[in-house]
CSV table of C-alpha atoms in Angstrom, one decimal:
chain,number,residue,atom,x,y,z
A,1,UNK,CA,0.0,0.0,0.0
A,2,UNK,CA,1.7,3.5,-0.9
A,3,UNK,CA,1.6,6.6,1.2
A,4,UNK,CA,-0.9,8.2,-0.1
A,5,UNK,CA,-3.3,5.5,-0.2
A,6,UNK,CA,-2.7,5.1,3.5
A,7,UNK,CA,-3.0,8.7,4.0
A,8,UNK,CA,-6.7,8.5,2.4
A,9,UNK,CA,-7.4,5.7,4.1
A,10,UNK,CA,-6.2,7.3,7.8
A,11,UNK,CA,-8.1,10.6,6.6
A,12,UNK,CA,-11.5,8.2,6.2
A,13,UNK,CA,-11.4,7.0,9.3
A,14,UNK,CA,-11.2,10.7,11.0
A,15,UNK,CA,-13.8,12.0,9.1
A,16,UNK,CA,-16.1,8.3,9.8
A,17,UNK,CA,-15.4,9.3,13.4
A,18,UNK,CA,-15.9,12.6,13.0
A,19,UNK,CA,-19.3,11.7,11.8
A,20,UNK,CA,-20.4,9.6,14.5
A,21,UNK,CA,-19.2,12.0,17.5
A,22,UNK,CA,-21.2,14.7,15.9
A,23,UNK,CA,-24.0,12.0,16.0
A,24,UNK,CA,-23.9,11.1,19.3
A,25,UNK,CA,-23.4,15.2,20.1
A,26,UNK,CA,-26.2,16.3,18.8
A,27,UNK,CA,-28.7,15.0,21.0
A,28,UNK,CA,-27.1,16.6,24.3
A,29,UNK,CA,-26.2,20.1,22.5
A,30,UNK,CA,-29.6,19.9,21.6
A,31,UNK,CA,-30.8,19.5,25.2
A,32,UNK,CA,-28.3,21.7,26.4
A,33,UNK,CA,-29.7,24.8,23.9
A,34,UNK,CA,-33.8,23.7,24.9
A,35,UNK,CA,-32.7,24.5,28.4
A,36,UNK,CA,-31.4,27.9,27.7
A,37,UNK,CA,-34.2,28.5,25.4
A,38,UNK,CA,-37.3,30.9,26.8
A,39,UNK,CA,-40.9,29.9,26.1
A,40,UNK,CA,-41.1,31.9,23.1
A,41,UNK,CA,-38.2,30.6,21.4
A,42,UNK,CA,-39.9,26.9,22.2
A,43,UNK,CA,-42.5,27.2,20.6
A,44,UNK,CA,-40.8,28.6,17.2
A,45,UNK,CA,-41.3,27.8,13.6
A,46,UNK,CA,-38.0,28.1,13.0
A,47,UNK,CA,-35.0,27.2,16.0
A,48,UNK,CA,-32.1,27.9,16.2
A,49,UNK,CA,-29.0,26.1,18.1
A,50,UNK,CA,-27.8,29.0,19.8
A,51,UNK,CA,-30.8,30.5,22.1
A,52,UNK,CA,-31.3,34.4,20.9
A,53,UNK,CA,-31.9,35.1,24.8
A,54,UNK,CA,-30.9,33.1,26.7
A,55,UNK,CA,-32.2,32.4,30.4
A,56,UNK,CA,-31.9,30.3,33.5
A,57,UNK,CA,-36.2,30.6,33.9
A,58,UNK,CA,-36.0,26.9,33.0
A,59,UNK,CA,-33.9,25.9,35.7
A,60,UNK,CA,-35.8,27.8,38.5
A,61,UNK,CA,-38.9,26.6,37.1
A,62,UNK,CA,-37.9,23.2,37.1
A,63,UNK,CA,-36.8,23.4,41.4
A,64,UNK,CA,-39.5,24.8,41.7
A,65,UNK,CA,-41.8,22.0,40.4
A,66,UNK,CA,-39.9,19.1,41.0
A,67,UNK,CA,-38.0,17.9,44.3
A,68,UNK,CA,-35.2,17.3,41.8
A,69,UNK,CA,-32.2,17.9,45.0
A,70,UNK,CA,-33.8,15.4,47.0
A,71,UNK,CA,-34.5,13.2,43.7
A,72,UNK,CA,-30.8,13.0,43.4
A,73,UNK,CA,-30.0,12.4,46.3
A,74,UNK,CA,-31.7,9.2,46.6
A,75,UNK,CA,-30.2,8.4,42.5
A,76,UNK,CA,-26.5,9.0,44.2
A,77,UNK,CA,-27.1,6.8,46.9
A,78,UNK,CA,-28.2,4.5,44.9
A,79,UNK,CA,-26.4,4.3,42.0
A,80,UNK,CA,-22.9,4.8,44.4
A,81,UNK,CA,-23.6,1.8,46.5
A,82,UNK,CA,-24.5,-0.8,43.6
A,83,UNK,CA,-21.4,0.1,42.1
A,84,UNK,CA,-19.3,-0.1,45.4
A,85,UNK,CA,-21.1,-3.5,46.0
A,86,UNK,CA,-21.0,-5.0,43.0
A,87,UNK,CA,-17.4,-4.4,42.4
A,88,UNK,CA,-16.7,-5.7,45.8
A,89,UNK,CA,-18.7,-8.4,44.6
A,90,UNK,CA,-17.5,-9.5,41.8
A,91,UNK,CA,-13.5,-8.6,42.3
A,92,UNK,CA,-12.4,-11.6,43.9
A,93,UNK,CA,-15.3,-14.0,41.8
A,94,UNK,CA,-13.6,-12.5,38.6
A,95,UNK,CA,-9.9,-13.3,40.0
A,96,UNK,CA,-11.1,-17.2,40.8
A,97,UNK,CA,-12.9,-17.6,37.9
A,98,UNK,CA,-10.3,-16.6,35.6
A,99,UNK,CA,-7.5,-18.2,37.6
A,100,UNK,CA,-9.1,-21.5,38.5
A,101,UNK,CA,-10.8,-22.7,35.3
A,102,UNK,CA,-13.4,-25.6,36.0
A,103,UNK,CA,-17.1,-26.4,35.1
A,104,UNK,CA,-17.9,-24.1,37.6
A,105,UNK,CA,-16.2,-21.5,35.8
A,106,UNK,CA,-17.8,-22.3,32.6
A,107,UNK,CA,-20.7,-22.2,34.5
A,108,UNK,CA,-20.6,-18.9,35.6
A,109,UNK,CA,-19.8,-17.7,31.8
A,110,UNK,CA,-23.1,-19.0,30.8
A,111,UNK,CA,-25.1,-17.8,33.8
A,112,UNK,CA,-23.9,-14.3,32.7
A,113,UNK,CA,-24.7,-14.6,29.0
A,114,UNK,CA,-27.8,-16.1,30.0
A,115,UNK,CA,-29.2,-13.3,32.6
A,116,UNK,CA,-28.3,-10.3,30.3
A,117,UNK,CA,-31.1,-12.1,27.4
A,118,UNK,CA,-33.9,-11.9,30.3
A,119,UNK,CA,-36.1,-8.7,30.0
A,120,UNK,CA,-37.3,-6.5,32.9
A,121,UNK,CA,-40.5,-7.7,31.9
A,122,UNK,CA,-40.0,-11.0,33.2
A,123,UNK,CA,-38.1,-10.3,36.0
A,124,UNK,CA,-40.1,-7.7,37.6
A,125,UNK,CA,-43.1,-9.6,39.1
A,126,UNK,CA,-40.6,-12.2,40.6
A,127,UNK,CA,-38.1,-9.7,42.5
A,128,UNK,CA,-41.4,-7.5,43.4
A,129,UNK,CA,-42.4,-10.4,45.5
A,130,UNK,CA,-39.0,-11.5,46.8
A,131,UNK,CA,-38.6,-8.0,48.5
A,132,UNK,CA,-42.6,-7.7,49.7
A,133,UNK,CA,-41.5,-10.6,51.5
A,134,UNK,CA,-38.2,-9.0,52.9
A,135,UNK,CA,-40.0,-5.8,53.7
A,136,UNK,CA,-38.2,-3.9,51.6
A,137,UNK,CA,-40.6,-2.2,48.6
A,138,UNK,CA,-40.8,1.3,48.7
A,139,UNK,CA,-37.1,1.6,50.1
A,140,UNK,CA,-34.2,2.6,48.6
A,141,UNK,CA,-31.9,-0.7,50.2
A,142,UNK,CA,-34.2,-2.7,48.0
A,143,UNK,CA,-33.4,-0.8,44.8
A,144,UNK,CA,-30.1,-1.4,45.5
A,145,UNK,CA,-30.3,-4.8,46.0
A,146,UNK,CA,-32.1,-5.2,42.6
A,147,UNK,CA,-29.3,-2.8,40.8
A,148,UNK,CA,-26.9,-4.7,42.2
A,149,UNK,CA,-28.0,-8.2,40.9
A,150,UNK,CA,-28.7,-6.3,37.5
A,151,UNK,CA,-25.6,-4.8,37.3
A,152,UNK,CA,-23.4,-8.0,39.0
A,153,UNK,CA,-23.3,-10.6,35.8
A,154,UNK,CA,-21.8,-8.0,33.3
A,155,UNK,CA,-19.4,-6.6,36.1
A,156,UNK,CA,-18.1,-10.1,36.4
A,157,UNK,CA,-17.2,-11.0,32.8
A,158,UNK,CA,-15.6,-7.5,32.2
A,159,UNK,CA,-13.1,-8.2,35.3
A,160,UNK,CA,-12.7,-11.4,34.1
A,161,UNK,CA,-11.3,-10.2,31.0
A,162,UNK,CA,-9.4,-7.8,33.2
A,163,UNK,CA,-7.6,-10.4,35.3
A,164,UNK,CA,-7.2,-12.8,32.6
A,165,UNK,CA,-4.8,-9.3,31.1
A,166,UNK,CA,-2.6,-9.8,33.9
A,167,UNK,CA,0.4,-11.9,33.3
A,168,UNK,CA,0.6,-14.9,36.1
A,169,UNK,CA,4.1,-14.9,36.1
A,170,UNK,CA,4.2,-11.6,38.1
A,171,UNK,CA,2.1,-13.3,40.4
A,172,UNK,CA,4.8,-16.2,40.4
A,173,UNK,CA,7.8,-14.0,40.4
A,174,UNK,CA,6.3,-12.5,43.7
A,175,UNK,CA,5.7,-15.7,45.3
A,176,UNK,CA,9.2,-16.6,44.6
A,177,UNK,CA,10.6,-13.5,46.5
A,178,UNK,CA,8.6,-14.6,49.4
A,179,UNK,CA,5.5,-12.5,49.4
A,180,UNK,CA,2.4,-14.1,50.5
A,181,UNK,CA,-0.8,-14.6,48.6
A,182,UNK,CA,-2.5,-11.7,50.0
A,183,UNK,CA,0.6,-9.9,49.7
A,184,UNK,CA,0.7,-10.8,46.2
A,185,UNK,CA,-3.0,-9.9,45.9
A,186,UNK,CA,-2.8,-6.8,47.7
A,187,UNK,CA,0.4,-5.5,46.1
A,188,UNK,CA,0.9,-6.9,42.5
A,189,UNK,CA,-2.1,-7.8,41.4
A,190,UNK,CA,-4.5,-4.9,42.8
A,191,UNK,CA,-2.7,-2.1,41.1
A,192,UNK,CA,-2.7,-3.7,37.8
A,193,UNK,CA,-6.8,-4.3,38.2
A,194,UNK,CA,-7.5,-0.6,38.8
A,195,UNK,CA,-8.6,0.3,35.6
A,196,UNK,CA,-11.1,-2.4,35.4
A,197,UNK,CA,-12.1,-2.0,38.7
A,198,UNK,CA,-12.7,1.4,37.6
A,199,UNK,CA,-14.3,1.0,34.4
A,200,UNK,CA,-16.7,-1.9,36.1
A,201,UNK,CA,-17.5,0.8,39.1
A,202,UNK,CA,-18.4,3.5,36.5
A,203,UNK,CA,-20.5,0.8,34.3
A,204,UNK,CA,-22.7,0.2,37.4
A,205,UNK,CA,-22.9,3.6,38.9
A,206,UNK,CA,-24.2,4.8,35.2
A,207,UNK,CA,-26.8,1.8,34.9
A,208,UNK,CA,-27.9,2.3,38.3
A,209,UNK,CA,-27.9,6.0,38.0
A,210,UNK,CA,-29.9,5.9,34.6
A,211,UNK,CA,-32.4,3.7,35.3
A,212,UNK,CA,-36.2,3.7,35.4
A,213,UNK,CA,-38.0,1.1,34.9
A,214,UNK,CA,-37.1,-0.8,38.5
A,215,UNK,CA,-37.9,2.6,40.7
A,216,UNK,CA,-41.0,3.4,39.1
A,217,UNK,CA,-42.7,-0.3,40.2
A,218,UNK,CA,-40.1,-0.6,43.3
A,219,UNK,CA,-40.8,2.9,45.2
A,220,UNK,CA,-44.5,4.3,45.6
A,221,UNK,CA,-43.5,7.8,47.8
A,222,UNK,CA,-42.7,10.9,46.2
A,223,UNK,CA,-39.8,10.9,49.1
A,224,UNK,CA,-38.1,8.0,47.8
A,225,UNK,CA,-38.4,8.4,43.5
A,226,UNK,CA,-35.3,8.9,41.8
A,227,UNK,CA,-34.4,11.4,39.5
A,228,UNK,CA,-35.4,9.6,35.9
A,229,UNK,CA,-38.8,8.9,37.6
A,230,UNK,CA,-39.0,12.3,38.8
A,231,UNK,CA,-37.9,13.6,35.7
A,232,UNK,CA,-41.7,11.6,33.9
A,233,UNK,CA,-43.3,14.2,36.3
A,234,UNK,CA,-42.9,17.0,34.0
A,235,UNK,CA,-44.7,15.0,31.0
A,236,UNK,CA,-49.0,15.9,31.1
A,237,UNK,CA,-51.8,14.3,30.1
A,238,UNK,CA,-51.6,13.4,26.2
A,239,UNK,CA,-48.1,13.6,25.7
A,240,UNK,CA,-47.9,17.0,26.6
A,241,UNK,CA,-44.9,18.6,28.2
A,242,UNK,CA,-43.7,21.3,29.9
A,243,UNK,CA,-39.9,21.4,27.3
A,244,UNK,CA,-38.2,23.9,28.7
A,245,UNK,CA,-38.0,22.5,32.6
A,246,UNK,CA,-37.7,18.7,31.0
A,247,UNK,CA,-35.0,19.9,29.1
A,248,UNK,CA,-33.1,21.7,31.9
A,249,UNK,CA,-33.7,18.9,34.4
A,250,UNK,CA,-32.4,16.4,31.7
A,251,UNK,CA,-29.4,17.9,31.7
A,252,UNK,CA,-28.5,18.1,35.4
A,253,UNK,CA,-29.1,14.4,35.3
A,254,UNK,CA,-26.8,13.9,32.6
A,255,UNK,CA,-24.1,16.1,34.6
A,256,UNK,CA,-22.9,13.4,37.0
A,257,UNK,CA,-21.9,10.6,34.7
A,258,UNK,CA,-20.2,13.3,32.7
A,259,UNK,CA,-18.7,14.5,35.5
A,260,UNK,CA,-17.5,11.2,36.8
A,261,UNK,CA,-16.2,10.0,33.3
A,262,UNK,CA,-14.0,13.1,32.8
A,263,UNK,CA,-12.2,12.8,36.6
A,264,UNK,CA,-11.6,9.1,36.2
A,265,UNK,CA,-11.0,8.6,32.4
A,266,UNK,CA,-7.4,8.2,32.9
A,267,UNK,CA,-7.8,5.7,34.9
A,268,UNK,CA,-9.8,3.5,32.6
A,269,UNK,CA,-7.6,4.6,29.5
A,270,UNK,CA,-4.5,3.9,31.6
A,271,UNK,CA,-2.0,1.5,30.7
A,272,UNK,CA,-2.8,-2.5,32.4
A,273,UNK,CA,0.8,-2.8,33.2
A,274,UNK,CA,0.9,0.6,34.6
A,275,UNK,CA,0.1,-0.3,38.0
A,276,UNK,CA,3.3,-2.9,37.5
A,277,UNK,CA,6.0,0.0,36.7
A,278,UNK,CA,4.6,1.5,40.0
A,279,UNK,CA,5.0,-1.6,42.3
């Protein structure tokens, strides 16, 4: 292949990804310019992408609607906690599964491809009674409990691919300088699962944090919604819907996994062996 026919084919792929990041974009630059929009400007033949007057009305009118502060609240807790669990979880069932291959490993592997074809259909009449039974509908420990099974099957086959990444023979050269097991687990191999920790945490927290369907059958009090099911509040009768608040509280929802992507991003892009240079 010459250079210029390389050059072509590297200038295609930038402008193929160009392409798609300005499709993904769109919808959230969208939202962003509803929410600076005022009512006038809404309801226009003719909109624009940069808002002609821009305003924070929305905002204010959406607080003062919605309990979205306290609706967050109860999201963060949630969505924090299944992700904490479920990486504690599934840490050291990843590191035995990948490290002690058997049938009961295979096992596993199919139980997770299995759970992920189930819809919340299905699963929703069953769990609803398991937790009338513990006591626990219309609490936010039992939404957790729920997120956290959800969210557990794919969190174990990515760290599974994670610790399948790291070379054994670390793990052997450190046994043969005397370390113990946990002293190899704490200190070699650890470091070098960060980013997949990480990236598993992240996967949870954003399932958890986006999801609807569980808390709107799970929790019945305003007090205890989270924020996508307080976010249907702003839709009326018909389909109608009051834009300009949906739009601003839409995008305070979207804030926090942005947020937590950008702090922690080089920590999932980082190097596997990186944590290895450091020990």
């Amino acid at each position: 292949m010459s250079l210029r026919t390389r050059r072509s084919a590297r200038a295609g792929q930038y402008v193929a990804l160009l392409c798609y990041l300005v499709f993904l974009a769109f919808p959230f630059l969208w939202l962003i310019s509803t929410a600076f929009k005022p009512a006038p400007e809404l309801g226009s033949l003719h909109p624009t992408w940069i808002p002609e007057h821009p305003t924070l009305d929305n905002f204010r009118q959406a607080f003062d609607e919605q309990p979205l502060l306290r609706a967050a609240a109860n999201s963060l807790i949630a969505a924090v906690s299944a992700g904490v669990i479920a990486v504690v979880i599934a840490t050291p069932m990843a590191y035995v599964m990948a490290r002690h291959r058997s049938w009961l490993s295979a096992a596993a592997t199919g139980w997770v491809v299995v759970s992920q074809a189930f819809p919340f259909v299905l699963l929703i009449i069953p769990l609803f009674l398991v937790l009338k039974h513990l006591h626990l509908i219309n609490t936010l420990w039992g939404l957790i409990m729920v997120y956290v099974v959800w969210s557990l099957p794919f969190a174990l086959w990515m760290l599974v691919g994670y610790v399948r990444a790291v070379p054994p023979e670390l793990e052997e050269a450190a046994a043969v300088d005397g370390a113990s097991r946990l002293r190899t687990l704490v200190s070699v191999t650890a470091p070098l699962l960060a980013p997949g920790i990480v990236a598993t945490a992240l996967f949870a927290f954003i399932t958890a944090w986006n999801e609807f369907f569980f808390a709107l059958v799970l929790l019945k009090t305003p007090e205890k919604q989270t924020l996508p099911v307080v976010l249907t509040h702003f839709l009326g009768a018909e389909g109608a819907s009051d834009l300009g608040p949906l739009a601003a509280a839409a995008f305070l929802a979207t804030l926090p996994s942005l947020v937590l992507f950008a702090v922690i991003q080089r920590r999932i892009t980082g190097g596997m062996l990186a944590g290895a240079v450091k020990s």
